Coordinates of C-alpha atoms in Angstrom, one line a residue:
X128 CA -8.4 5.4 -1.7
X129 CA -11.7 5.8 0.0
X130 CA -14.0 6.9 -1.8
X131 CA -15.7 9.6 0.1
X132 CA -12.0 11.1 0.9
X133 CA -11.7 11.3 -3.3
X134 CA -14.6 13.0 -3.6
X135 CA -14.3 15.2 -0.9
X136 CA -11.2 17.0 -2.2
X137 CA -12.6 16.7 -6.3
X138 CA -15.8 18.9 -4.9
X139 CA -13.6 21.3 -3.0
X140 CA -11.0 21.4 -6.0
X141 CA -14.7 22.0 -8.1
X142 CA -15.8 25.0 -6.0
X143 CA -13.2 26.6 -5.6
X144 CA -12.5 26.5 -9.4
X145 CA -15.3 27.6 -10.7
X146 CA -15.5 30.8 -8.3
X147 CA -12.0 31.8 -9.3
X148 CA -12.7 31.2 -13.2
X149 CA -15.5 33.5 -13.0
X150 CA -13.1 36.5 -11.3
X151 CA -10.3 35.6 -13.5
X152 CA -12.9 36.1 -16.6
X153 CA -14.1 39.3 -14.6
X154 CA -10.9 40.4 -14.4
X155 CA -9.5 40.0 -17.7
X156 CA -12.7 41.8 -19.1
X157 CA -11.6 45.1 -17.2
X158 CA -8.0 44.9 -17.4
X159 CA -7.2 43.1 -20.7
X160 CA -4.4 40.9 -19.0
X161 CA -3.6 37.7 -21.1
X162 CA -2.3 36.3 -18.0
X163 CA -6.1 36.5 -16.5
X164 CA -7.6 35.2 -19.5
X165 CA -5.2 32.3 -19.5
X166 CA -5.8 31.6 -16.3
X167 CA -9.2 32.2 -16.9
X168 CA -9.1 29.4 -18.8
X169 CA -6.9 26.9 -17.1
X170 CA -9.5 27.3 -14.2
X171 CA -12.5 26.4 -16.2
X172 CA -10.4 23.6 -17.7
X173 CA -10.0 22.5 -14.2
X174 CA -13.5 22.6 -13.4
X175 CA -14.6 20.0 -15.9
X176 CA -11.6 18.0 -15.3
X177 CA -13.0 17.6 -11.4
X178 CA -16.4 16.5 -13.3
X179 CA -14.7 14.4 -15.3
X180 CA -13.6 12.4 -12.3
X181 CA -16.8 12.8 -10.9
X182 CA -19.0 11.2 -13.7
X183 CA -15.8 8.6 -13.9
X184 CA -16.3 7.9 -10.6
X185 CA -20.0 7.2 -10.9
X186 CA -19.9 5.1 -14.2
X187 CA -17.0 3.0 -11.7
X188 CA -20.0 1.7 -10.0
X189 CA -22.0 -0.2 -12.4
X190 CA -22.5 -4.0 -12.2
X191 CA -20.5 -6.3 -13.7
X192 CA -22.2 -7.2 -17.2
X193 CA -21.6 -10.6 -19.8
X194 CA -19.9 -8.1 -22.5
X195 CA -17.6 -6.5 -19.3
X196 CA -17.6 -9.5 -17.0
X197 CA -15.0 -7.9 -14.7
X198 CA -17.2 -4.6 -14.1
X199 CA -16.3 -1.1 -14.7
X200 CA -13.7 0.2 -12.2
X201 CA -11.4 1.1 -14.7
X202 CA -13.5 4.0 -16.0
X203 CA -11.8 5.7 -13.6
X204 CA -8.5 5.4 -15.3
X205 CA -10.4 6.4 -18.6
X206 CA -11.4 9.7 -17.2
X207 CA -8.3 10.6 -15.7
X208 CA -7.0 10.5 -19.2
X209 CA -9.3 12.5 -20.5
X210 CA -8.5 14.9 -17.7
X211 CA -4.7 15.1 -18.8
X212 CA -5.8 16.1 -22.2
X213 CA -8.4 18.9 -21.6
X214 CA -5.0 19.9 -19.3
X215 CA -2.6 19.9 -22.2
X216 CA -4.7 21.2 -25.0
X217 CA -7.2 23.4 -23.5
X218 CA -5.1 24.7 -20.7
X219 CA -1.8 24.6 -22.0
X220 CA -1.8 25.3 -25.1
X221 CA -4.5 27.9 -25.3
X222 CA -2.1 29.7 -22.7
X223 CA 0.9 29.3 -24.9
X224 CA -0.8 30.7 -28.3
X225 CA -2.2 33.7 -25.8
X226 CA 1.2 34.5 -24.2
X227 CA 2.9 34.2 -28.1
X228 CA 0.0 36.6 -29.3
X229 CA 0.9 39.4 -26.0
X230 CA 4.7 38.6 -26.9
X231 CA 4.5 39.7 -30.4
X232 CA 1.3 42.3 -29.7
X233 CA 1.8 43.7 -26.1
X234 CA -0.4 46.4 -24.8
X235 CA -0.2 48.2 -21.4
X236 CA -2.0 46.4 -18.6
X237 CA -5.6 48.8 -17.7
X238 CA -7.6 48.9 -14.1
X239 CA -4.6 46.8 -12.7
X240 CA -6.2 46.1 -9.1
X241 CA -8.4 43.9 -11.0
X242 CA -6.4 41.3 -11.9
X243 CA -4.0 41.8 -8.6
X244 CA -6.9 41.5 -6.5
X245 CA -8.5 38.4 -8.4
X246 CA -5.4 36.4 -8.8
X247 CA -4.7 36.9 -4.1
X248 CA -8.3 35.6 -3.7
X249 CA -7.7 32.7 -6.5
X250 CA -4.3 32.4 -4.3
X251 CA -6.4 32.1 -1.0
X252 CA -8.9 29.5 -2.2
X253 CA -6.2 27.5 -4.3
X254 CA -4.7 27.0 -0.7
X255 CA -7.9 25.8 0.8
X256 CA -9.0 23.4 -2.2
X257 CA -4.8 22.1 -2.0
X258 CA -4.6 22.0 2.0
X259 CA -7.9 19.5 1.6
X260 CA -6.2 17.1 -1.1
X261 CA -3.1 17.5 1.2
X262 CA -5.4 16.5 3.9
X263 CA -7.1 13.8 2.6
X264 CA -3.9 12.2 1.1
X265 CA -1.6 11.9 3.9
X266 CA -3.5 9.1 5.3
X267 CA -2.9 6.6 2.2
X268 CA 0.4 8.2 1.6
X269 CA 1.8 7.2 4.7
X270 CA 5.5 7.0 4.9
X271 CA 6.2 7.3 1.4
X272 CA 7.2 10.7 -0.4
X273 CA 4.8 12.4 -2.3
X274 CA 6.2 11.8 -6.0
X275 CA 6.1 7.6 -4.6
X276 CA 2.2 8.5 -3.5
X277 CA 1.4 10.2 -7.3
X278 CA 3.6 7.2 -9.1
X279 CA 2.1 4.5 -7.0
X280 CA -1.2 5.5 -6.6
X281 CA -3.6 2.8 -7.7
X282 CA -6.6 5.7 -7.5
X283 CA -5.9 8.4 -9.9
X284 CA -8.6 11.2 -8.5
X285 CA -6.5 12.4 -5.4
X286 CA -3.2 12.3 -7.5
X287 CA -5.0 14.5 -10.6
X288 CA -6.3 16.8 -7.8
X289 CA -2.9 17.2 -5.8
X290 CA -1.1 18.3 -9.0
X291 CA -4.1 20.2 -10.2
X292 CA -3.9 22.1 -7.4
X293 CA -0.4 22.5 -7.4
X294 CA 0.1 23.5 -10.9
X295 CA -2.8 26.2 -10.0
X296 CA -1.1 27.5 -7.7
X297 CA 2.8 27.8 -9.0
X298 CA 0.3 29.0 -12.1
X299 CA -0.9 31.8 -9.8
X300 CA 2.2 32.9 -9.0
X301 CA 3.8 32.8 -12.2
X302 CA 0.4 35.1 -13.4
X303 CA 1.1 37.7 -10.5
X304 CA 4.7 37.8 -11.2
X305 CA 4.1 38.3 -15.1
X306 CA 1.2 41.1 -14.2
X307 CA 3.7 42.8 -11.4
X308 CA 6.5 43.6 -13.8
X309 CA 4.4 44.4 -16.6
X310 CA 3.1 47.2 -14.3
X311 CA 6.2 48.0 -13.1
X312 CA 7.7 48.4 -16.3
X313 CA 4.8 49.5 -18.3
X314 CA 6.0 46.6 -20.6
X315 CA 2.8 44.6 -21.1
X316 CA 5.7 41.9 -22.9
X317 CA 6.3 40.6 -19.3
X318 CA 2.3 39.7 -18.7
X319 CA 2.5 37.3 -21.8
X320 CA 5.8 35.9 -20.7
X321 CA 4.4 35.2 -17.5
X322 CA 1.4 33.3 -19.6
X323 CA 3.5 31.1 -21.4
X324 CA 5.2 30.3 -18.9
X325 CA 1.9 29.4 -17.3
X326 CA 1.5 27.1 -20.6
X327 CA 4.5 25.1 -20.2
X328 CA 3.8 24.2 -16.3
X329 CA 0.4 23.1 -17.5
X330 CA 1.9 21.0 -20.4
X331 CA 4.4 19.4 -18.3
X332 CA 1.4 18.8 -15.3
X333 CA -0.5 16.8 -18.2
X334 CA 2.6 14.8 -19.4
X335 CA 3.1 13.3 -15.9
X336 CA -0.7 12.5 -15.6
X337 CA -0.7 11.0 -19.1
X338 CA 2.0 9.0 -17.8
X339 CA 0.6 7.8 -15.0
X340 CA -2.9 7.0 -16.1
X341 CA -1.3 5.4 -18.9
X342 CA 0.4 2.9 -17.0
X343 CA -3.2 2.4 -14.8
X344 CA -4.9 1.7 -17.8
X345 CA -2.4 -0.7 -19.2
X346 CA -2.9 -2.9 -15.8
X347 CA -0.6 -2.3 -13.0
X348 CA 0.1 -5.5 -10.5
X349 CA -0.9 -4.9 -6.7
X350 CA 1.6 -3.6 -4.7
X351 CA 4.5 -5.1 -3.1
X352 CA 3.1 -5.0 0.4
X353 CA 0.1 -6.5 -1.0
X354 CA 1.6 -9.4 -3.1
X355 CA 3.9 -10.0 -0.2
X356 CA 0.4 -10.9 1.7
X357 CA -1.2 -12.6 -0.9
X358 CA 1.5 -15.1 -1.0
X359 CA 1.4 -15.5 2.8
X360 CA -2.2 -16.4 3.1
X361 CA -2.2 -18.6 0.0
X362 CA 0.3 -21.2 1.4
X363 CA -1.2 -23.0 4.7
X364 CA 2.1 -25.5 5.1
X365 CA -0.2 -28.8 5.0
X366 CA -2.0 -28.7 1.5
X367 CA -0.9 -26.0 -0.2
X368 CA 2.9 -26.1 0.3
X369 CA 4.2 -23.0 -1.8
X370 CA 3.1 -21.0 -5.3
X371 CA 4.6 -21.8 -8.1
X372 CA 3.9 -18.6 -9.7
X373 CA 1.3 -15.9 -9.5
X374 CA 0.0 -13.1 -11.2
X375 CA -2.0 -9.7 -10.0
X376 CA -3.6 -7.3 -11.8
X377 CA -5.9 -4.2 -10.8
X378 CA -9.4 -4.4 -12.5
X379 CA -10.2 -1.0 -10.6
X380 CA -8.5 1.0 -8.2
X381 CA -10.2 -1.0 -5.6
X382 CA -10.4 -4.6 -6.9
X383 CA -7.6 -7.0 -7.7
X384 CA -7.8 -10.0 -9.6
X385 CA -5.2 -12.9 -8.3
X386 CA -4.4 -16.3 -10.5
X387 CA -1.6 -18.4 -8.7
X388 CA -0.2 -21.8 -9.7
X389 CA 0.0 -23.2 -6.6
X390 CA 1.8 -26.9 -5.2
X391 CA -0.5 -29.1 -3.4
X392 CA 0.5 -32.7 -2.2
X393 CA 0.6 -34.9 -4.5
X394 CA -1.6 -38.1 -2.7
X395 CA -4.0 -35.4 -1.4
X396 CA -7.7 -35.8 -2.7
X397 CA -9.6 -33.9 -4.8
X398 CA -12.2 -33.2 -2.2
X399 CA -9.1 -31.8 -0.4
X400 CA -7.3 -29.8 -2.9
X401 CA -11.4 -28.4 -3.4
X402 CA -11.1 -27.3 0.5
X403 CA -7.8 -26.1 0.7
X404 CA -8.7 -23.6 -2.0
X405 CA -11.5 -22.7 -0.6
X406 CA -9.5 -22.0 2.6
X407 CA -6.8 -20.0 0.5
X408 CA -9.1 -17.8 -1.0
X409 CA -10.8 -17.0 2.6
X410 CA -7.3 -15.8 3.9
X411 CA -6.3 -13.8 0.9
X412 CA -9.4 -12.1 1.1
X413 CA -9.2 -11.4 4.6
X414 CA -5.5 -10.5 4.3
X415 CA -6.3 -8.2 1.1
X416 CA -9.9 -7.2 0.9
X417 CA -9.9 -5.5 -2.5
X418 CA -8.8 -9.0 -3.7
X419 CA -11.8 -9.7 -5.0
X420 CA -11.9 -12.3 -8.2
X421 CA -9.0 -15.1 -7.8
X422 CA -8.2 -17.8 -9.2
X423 CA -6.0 -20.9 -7.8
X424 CA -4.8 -23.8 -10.3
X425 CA -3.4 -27.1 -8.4
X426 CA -0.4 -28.6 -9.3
X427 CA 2.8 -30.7 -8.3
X428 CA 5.9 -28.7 -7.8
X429 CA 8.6 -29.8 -9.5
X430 CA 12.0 -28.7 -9.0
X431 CA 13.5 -29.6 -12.0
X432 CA 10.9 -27.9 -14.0
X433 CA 11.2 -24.7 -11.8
X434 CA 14.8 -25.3 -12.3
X435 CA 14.3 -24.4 -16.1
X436 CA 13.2 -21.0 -15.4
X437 CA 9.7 -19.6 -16.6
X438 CA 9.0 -19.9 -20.2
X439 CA 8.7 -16.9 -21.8
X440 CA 5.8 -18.0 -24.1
X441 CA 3.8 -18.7 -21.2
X442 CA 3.8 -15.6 -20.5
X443 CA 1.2 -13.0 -21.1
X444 CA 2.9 -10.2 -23.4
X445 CA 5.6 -12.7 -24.1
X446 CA 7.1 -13.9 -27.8
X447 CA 3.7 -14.3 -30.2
X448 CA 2.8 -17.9 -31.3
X449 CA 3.8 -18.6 -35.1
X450 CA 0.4 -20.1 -37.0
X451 CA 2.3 -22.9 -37.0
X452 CA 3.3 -23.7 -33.3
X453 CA -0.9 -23.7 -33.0

């Protein structure tokens, strides 16, 4: 994700938040709909979420240090988190508890063109702050669909935005419908029906981003297009003859760390073997830019010992070692 397209839709997601908080609040104030203040809410919620991924965004950029020799990228995954709590607990949940309260204790709706009138306009500007994300997506998306965009999305901003947005708006919706019965019916029980139902789209919104954030945080591997390239510029058919094995891993949405085993000749020099890595490196950053810290081991392939299959113990997450295998 480029940068400037992330940021882009967070400040247009940011705007247009904060205005429509401030009507909702206005609104709720004159007309004592628990669907405004709930929304109310879920828009201010969304406003620090968007600064959230703005002062992740910034912290991203700080130099490498000794204690964090790999940098900082991954701050952005750490605020994205945070972002999918403040979504479950203050937006939520507060909306939950408010539609249970209007459930038990419903009153009749008061000055109803207040909260129809605020929750079109929030309509209107959700659209423009969505169509931007939309916008601003489609180029990375490309050809995939956009759940395979949100799931395989190595930046998280654009992804928390898109379903920001979206929840906003099916929240919208869900408030106007609530409000519209209620004043049909003069049953105010509908406008905190429509609230908790507001509540359980925003919990399920923040269980997908925790989800997904969760899994960027753990480390995800590049992609497969990306591997697929890695592995094609590593091998040059003279020195380095194949790799034996290789992992990937995403320091940052935008920096990949590659280590490789990789099979050299066995009567080539070391001056050689020096070069050819050299070389391998060159074309794996040229081939994958955002490959940015690699490392290449030399070895002799065997194919009796690739016969044997990887050993599990080797491997990074694999069975622990007893004190007494040390």
């Amino acid at each position: 994700m480029s940068a400037s397209g992330g940021t882009k839709a967070i400040v247009a997601a940011l705007a247009a938040n904060l205005a429509i908080a401030v009507s909702k609040f206005v609104a709720f104030a004159f007309s004592g709909s628990s669907s405004m203040l709930a929304e109310g809410v879920h828009s201010l919620a969304d406003s620090g979420n968007q600064a959230l991924l703005l002062v992740g965004g910034k912290k991203a950029q700080r130099e490498a240090t000794p204690q964090h020799p790999f940098g900082y990228g991954r701050e952005r995954y750490i605020y994205a988190f945070l972002v999918s709590i403040v979504l479950f607990s203050v937006g939520g949940m507060f909306a939950i508890y408010e539609g249970y309260e209007k459930i038990k204790h419903p009153h009749e709706i008061e000055h109803w063109y207040w909260p129809v009138g605020v929750l079109v306009f929030a309509i209107i500007a959700e659209s423009f702050s969505f169509r931007t994300a939309i916008k601003e997506s489609n180029p990375l998306r490309g050809d995939h669909s956009w759940t395979e965009f949100v799931r395989r999305a190595k930046a998280p901003e654009l992804p928390v935005v898109l379903l920001e947005d979206l929840g906003a708006l099916v929240g919208l919706i869900l408030a106007l419908g609530g409000v519209g019965i209620a004043l049909l019916t003069g049953d105010g029980v509908w406008d905190g029906i429509g609230t908790v139902c507001i509540g359980v789209l925003l919990v399920l919104i923040a269980l997908v981003l925790a989800a997904e954030t969760k899994s960027l945080l753990l480390g995800e591997s590049a992609g497969t297009d990306e591997v697929h390239k890695i592995e094609t510029a590593i091998v040059d058919g003279d020195t380095v003859t194949r790799v034996i094995h290789m992992r990937t891993l995403h320091l940052g949405p935008e920096e990949l760390l590659v280590a490789a085993k990789i099979a050299v000749q066995h009567d080539d020099t070391a001056t050689e073997i020096a070069t050819a890595i050299d070389a391998a490196e060159a074309r794996i950053r040229q081939a994958v830019p955002i490959a940015r810290v690699i490392y290449l081991e030399p070895d002799i392939y065997s194919e009796t010992e690739a016969a044997k299959g990887p050993d599990p113990s080797a491997t990074p997450g694999g069975p622990a070692q007893h004190p007494t295998d040390l």
